[in-house]
PDB file of C-alpha atoms in Angstrom:
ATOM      1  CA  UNK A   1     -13.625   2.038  12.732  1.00  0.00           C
ATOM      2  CA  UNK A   2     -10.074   3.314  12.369  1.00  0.00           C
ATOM      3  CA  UNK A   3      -7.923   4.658   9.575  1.00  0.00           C
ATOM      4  CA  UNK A   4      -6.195   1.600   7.742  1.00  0.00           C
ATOM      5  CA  UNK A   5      -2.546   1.788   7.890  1.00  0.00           C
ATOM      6  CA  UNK A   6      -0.259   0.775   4.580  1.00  0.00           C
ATOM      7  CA  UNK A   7      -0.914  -2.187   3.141  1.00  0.00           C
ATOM      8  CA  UNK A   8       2.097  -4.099   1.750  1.00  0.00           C
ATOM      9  CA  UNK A   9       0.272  -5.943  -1.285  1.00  0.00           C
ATOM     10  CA  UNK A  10       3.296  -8.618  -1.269  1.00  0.00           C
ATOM     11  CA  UNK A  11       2.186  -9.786   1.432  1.00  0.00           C
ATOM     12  CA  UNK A  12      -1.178  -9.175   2.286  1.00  0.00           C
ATOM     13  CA  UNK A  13      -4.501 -12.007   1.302  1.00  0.00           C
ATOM     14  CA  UNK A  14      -7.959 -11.026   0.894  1.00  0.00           C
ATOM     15  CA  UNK A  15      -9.928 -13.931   2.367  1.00  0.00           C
ATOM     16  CA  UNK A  16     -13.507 -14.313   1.033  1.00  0.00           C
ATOM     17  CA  UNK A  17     -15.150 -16.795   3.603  1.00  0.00           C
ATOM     18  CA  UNK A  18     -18.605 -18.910   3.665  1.00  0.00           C
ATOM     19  CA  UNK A  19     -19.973 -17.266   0.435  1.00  0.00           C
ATOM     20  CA  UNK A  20     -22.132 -20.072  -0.508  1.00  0.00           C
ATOM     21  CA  UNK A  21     -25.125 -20.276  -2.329  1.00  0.00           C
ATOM     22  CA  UNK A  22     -26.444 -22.329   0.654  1.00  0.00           C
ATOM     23  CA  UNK A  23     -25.681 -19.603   2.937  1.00  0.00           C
ATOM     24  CA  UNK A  24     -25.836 -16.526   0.956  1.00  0.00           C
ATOM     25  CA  UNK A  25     -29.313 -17.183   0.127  1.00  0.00           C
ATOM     26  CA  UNK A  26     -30.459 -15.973   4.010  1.00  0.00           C
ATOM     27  CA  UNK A  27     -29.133 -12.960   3.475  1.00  0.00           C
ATOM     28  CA  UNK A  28     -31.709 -10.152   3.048  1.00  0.00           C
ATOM     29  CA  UNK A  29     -30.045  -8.400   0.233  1.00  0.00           C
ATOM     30  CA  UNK A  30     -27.453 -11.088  -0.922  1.00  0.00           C
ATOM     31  CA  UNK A  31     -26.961  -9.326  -4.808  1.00  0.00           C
ATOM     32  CA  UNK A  32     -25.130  -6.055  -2.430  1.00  0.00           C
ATOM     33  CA  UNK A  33     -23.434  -8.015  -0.267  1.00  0.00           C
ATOM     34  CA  UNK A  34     -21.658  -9.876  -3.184  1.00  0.00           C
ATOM     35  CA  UNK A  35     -21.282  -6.580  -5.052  1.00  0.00           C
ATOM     36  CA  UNK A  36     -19.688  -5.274  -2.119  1.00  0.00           C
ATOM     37  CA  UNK A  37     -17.687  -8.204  -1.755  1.00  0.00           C
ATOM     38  CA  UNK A  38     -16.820  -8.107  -6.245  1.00  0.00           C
ATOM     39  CA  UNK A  39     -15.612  -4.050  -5.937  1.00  0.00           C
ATOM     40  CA  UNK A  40     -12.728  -5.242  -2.705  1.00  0.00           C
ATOM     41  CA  UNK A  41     -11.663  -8.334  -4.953  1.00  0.00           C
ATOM     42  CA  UNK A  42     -11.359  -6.717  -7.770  1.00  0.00           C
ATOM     43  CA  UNK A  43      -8.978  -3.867  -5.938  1.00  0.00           C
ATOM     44  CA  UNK A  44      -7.673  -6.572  -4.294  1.00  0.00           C
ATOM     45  CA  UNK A  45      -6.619  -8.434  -7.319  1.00  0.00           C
ATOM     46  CA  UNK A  46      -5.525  -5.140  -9.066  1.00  0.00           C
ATOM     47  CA  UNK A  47      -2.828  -3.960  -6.032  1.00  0.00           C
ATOM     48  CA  UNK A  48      -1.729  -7.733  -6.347  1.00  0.00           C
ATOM     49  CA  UNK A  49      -2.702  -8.892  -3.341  1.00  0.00           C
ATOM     50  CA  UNK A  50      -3.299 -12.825  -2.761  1.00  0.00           C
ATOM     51  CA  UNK A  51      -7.120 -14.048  -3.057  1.00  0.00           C
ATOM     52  CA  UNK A  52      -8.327 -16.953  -1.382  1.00  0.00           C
ATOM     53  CA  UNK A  53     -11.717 -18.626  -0.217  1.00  0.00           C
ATOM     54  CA  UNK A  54     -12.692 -20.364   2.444  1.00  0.00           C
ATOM     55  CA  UNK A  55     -15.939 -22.654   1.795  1.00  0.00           C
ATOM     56  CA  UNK A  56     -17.388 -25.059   4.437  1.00  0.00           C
ATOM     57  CA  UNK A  57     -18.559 -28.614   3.132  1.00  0.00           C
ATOM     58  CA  UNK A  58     -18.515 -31.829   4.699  1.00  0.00           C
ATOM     59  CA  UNK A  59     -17.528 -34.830   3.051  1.00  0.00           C
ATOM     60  CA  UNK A  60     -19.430 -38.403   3.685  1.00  0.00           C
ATOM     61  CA  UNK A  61     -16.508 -39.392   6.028  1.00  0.00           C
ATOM     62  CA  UNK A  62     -16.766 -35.941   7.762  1.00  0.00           C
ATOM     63  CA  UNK A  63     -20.416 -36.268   8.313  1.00  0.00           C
ATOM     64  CA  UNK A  64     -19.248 -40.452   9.992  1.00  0.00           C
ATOM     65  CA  UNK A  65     -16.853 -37.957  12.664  1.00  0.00           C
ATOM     66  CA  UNK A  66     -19.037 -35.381  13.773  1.00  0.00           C
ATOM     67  CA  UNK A  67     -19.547 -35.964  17.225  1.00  0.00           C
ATOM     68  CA  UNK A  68     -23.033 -35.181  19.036  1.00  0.00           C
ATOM     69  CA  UNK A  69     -21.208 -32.458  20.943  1.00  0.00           C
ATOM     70  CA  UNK A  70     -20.194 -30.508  18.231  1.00  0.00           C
ATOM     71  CA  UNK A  71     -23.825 -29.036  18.184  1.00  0.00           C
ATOM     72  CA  UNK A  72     -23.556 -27.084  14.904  1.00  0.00           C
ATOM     73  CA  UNK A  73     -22.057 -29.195  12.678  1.00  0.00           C
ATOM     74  CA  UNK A  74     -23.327 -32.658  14.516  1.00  0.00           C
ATOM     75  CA  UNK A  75     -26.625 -30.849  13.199  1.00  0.00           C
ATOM     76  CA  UNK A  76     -25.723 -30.261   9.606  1.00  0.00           C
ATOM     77  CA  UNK A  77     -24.263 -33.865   9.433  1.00  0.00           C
ATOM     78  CA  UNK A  78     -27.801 -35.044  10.502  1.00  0.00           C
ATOM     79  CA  UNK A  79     -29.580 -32.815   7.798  1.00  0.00           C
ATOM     80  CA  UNK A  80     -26.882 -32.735   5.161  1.00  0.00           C
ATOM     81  CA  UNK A  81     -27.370 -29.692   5.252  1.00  0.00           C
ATOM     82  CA  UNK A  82     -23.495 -28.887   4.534  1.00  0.00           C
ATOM     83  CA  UNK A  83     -22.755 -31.960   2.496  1.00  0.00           C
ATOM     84  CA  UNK A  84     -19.921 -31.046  -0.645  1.00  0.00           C
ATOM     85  CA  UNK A  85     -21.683 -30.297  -3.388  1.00  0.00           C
ATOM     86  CA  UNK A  86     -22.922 -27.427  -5.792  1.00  0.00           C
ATOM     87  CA  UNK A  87     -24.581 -25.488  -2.897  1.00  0.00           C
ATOM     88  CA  UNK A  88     -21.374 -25.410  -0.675  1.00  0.00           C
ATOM     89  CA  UNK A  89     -18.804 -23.999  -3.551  1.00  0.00           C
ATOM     90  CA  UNK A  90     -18.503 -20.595  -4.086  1.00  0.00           C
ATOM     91  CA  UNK A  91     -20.818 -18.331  -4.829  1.00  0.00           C
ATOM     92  CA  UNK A  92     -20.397 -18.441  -8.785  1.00  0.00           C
ATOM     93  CA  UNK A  93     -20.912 -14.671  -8.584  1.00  0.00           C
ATOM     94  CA  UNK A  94     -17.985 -14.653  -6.915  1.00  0.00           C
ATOM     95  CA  UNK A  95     -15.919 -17.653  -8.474  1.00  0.00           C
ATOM     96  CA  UNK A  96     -12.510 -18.244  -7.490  1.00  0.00           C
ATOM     97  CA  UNK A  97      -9.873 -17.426 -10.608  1.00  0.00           C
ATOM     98  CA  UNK A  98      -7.573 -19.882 -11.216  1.00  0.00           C
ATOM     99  CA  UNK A  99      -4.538 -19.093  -9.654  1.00  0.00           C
ATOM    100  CA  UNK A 100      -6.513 -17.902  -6.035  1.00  0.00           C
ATOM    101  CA  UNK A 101      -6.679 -20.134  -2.909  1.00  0.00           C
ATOM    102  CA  UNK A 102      -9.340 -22.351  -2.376  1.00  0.00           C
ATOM    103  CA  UNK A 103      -9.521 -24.502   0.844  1.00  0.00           C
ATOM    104  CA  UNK A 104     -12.568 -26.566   2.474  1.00  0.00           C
ATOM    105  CA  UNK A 105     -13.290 -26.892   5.730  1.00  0.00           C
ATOM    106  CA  UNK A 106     -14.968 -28.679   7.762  1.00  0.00           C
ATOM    107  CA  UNK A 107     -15.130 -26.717  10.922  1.00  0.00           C
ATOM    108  CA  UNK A 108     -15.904 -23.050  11.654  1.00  0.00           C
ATOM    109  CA  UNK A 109     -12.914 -21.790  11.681  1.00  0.00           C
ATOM    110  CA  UNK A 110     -10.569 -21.112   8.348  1.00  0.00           C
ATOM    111  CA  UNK A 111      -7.295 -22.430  10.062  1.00  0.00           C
ATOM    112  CA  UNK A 112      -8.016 -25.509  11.892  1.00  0.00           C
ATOM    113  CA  UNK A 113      -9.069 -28.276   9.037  1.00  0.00           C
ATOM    114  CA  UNK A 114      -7.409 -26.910   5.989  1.00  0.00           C
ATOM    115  CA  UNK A 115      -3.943 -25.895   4.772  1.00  0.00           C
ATOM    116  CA  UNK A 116      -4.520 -23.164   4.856  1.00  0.00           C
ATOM    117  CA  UNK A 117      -1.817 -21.623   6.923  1.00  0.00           C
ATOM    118  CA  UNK A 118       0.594 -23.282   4.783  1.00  0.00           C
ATOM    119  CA  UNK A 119      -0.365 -21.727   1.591  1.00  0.00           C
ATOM    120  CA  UNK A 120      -0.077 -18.147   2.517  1.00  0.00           C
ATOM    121  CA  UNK A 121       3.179 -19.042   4.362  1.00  0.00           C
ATOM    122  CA  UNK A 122       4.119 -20.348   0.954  1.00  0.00           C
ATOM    123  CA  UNK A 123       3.138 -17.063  -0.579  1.00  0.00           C
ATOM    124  CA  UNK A 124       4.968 -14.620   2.103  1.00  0.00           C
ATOM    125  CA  UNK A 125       1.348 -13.637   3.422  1.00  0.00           C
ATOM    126  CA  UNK A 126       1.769 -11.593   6.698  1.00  0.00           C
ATOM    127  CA  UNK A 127      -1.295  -9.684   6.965  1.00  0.00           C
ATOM    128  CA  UNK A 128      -5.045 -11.024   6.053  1.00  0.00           C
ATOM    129  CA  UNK A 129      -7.892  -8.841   5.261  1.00  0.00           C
ATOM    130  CA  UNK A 130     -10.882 -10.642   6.508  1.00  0.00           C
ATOM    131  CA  UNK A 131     -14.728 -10.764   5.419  1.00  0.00           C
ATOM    132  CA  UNK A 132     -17.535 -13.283   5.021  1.00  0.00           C
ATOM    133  CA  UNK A 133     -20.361 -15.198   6.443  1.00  0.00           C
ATOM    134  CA  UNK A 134     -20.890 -15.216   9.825  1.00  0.00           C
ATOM    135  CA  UNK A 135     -19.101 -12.247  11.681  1.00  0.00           C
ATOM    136  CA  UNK A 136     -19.566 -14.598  14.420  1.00  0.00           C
ATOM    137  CA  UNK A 137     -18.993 -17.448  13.109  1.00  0.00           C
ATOM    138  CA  UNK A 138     -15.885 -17.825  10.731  1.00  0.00           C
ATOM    139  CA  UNK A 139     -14.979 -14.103  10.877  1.00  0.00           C
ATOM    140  CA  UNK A 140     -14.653 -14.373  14.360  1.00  0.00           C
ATOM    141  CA  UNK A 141     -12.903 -17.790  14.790  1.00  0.00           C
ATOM    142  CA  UNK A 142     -10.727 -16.836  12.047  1.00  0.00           C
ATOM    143  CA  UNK A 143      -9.841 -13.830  13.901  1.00  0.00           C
ATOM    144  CA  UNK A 144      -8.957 -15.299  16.855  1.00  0.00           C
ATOM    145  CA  UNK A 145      -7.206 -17.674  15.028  1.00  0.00           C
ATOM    146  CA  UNK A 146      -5.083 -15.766  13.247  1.00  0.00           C
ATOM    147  CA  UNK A 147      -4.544 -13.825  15.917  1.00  0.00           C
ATOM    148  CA  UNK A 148      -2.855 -16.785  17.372  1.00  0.00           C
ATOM    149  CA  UNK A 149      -0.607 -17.650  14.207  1.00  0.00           C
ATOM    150  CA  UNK A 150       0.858 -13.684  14.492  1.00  0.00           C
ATOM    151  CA  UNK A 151      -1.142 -12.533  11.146  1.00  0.00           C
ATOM    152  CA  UNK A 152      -1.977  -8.638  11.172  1.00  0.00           C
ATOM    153  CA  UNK A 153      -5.481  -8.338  10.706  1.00  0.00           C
ATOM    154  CA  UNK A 154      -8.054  -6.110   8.981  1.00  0.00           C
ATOM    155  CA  UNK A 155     -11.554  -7.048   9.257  1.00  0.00           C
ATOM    156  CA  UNK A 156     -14.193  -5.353   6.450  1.00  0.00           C
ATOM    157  CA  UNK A 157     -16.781  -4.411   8.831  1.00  0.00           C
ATOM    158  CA  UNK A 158     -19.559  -3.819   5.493  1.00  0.00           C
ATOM    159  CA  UNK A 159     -18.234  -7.418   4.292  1.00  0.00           C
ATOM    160  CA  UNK A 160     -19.149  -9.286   6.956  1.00  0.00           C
ATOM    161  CA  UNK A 161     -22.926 -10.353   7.788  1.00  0.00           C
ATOM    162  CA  UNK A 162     -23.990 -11.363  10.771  1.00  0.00           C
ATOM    163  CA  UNK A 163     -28.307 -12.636  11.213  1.00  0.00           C
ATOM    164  CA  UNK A 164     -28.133 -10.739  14.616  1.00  0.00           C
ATOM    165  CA  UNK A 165     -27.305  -6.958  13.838  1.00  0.00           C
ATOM    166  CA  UNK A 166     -26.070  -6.307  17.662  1.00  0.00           C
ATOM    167  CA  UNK A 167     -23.593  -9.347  17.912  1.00  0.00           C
ATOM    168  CA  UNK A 168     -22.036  -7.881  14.166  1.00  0.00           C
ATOM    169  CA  UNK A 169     -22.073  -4.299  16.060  1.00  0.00           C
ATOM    170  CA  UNK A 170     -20.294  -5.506  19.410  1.00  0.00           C
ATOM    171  CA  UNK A 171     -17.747  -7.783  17.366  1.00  0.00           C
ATOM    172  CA  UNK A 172     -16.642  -5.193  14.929  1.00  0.00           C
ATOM    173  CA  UNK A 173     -16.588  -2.343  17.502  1.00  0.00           C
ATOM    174  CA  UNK A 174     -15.560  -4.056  20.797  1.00  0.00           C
ATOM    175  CA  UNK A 175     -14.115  -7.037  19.740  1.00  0.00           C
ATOM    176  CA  UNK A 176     -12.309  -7.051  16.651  1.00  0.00           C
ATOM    177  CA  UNK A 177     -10.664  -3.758  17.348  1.00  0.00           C
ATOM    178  CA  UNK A 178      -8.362  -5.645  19.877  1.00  0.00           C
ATOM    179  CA  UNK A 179      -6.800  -8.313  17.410  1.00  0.00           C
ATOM    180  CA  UNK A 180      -6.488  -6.021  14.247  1.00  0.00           C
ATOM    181  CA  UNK A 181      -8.229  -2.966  12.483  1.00  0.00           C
ATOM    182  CA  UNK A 182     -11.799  -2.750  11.227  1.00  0.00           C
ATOM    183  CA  UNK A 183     -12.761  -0.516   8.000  1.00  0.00           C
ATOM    184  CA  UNK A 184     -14.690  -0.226   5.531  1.00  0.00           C
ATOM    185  CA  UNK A 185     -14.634  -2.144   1.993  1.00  0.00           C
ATOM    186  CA  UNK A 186     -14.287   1.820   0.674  1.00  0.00           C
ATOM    187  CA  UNK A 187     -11.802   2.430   2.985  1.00  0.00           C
ATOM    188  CA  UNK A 188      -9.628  -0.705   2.386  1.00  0.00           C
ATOM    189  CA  UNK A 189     -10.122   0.324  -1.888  1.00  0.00           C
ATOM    190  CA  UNK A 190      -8.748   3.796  -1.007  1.00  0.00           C
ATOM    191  CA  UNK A 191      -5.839   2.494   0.716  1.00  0.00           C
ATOM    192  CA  UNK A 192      -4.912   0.663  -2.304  1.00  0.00           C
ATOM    193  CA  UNK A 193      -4.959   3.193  -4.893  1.00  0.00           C
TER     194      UNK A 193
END
C-alpha cells in the first residue's frame, strides 16, 4: 500500500458497492466488514465528500435479456437469484441517506448500466474512493472502468472482500496499484482529518 495523497473533498465520492444482504451474508465476518465500511462513511460524510452506492438487481425485463453467454448473470437470471427486491438493496446497516447516490445495475461493473457517470459529473466528482463486494468483481471492473473515464482512484484494500484471499492479494498489490492508490480504510480516515 502507499501513502494517500490530498484528498480534495469537493470533489472526491466514496462508492460503497454490492453491499447486499444477499451477498453480504457469505462473508465470514460480515458485522466487521460493515463496521469497517460505517467508520470510512461516516469520515467520508463528515470531510463532505459525495456518498453513493452501487447495488446489483435485475429487473423481470433484465432477467428476458440476459443472454446464455453472459455466464454469471445468465445464471442468476435462471435462479433469480439477483431479482430487485429486499435482498438486493442495501445493506440496511449501511442505508443510503437521503441526499447520497444510489444507482442499480445490472451488470458487474458500476459504469456500464447506470448513470452513474453522469451524476458525479453533475457533482464535480474527479476522484472516487472505491470499496465493496467482489475485489474481483465490481471493484475491479469499476476500476478499470474508471480508469477509462480519467477518474483518480483510491481503492480501500480492508473494504474490499474477495472469497479467494490470493486473487484480493494480487489485485490490490499488483493490480490496482497501476490505475490508482490502495490504502487502508485507517489510512483514508487520517487523510481526512
Amino acid at each position: 500500500m502507499t501513502e494517500l495523497r490530498t484528498i480534495h473533498p469537493a470533489t472526491t465520492a466514496l462508492l460503497i458497492m454490492d453491499v447486499e444482504p444477499s451477498i453480504v451474508a457469505q462473508l465470514p465476518d460480515a458485522d466487521a466488514f460493515i463496521g469497517g465500511l460505517l467508520r470510512a462513511r461516516e469520515a467520508a460524510r463528515t470531510a463532505g465528500l459525495t456518498v453513493g452506492y452501487v447495488r446489483v438487481a435485475l429487473t423481470a425485463d433484465d432477467v428476458a435479456t440476459v443472454p446464455a453467454s453472459n455466464l454469471t448473470f445468465h445464471a442468476a437470471a435462471v435462479t433469480g437469484r439477483l431479482l430487485d427486491g429486499p435482498d438486493t438493496e442495501v445493506d440496511p446497516r449501511i442505508a443510503p441517506g437521503d441526499d447520497e447516490i444510489v444507482v442499480r445495475k445490472s451488470r458487474v461493473g458500476a459504469f456500464s448500466t447506470t448513470d452513474l457517470g453522469e451524476q458525479l459529473a453533475g457533482r464535480g466528482v474527479d476522484t472516487l474512493v472505491l470499496c465493496g463486494i467482489a475485489t474481483s468483481g465490481v471493484v475491479l471492473s469499476t476500476v478499470r472502468d474508471a480508469a477509462d473515464h480519467d477518474f483518480s482512484i483510491i481503492v480501500l484494500e480492508d473494504g474490499c472482500f474477495d472469497r479467494d484471499p490470493e486473487v484480493h492479494r494480487v489485485l490490490t498489490e499488483k493490480v490496482f496499484p497501476r490505475q490508482g492508490e490502495v490504502v487502508s480504510i485507517d489510512d483514508f480516515i487520517a487523510s481526512l482529518a
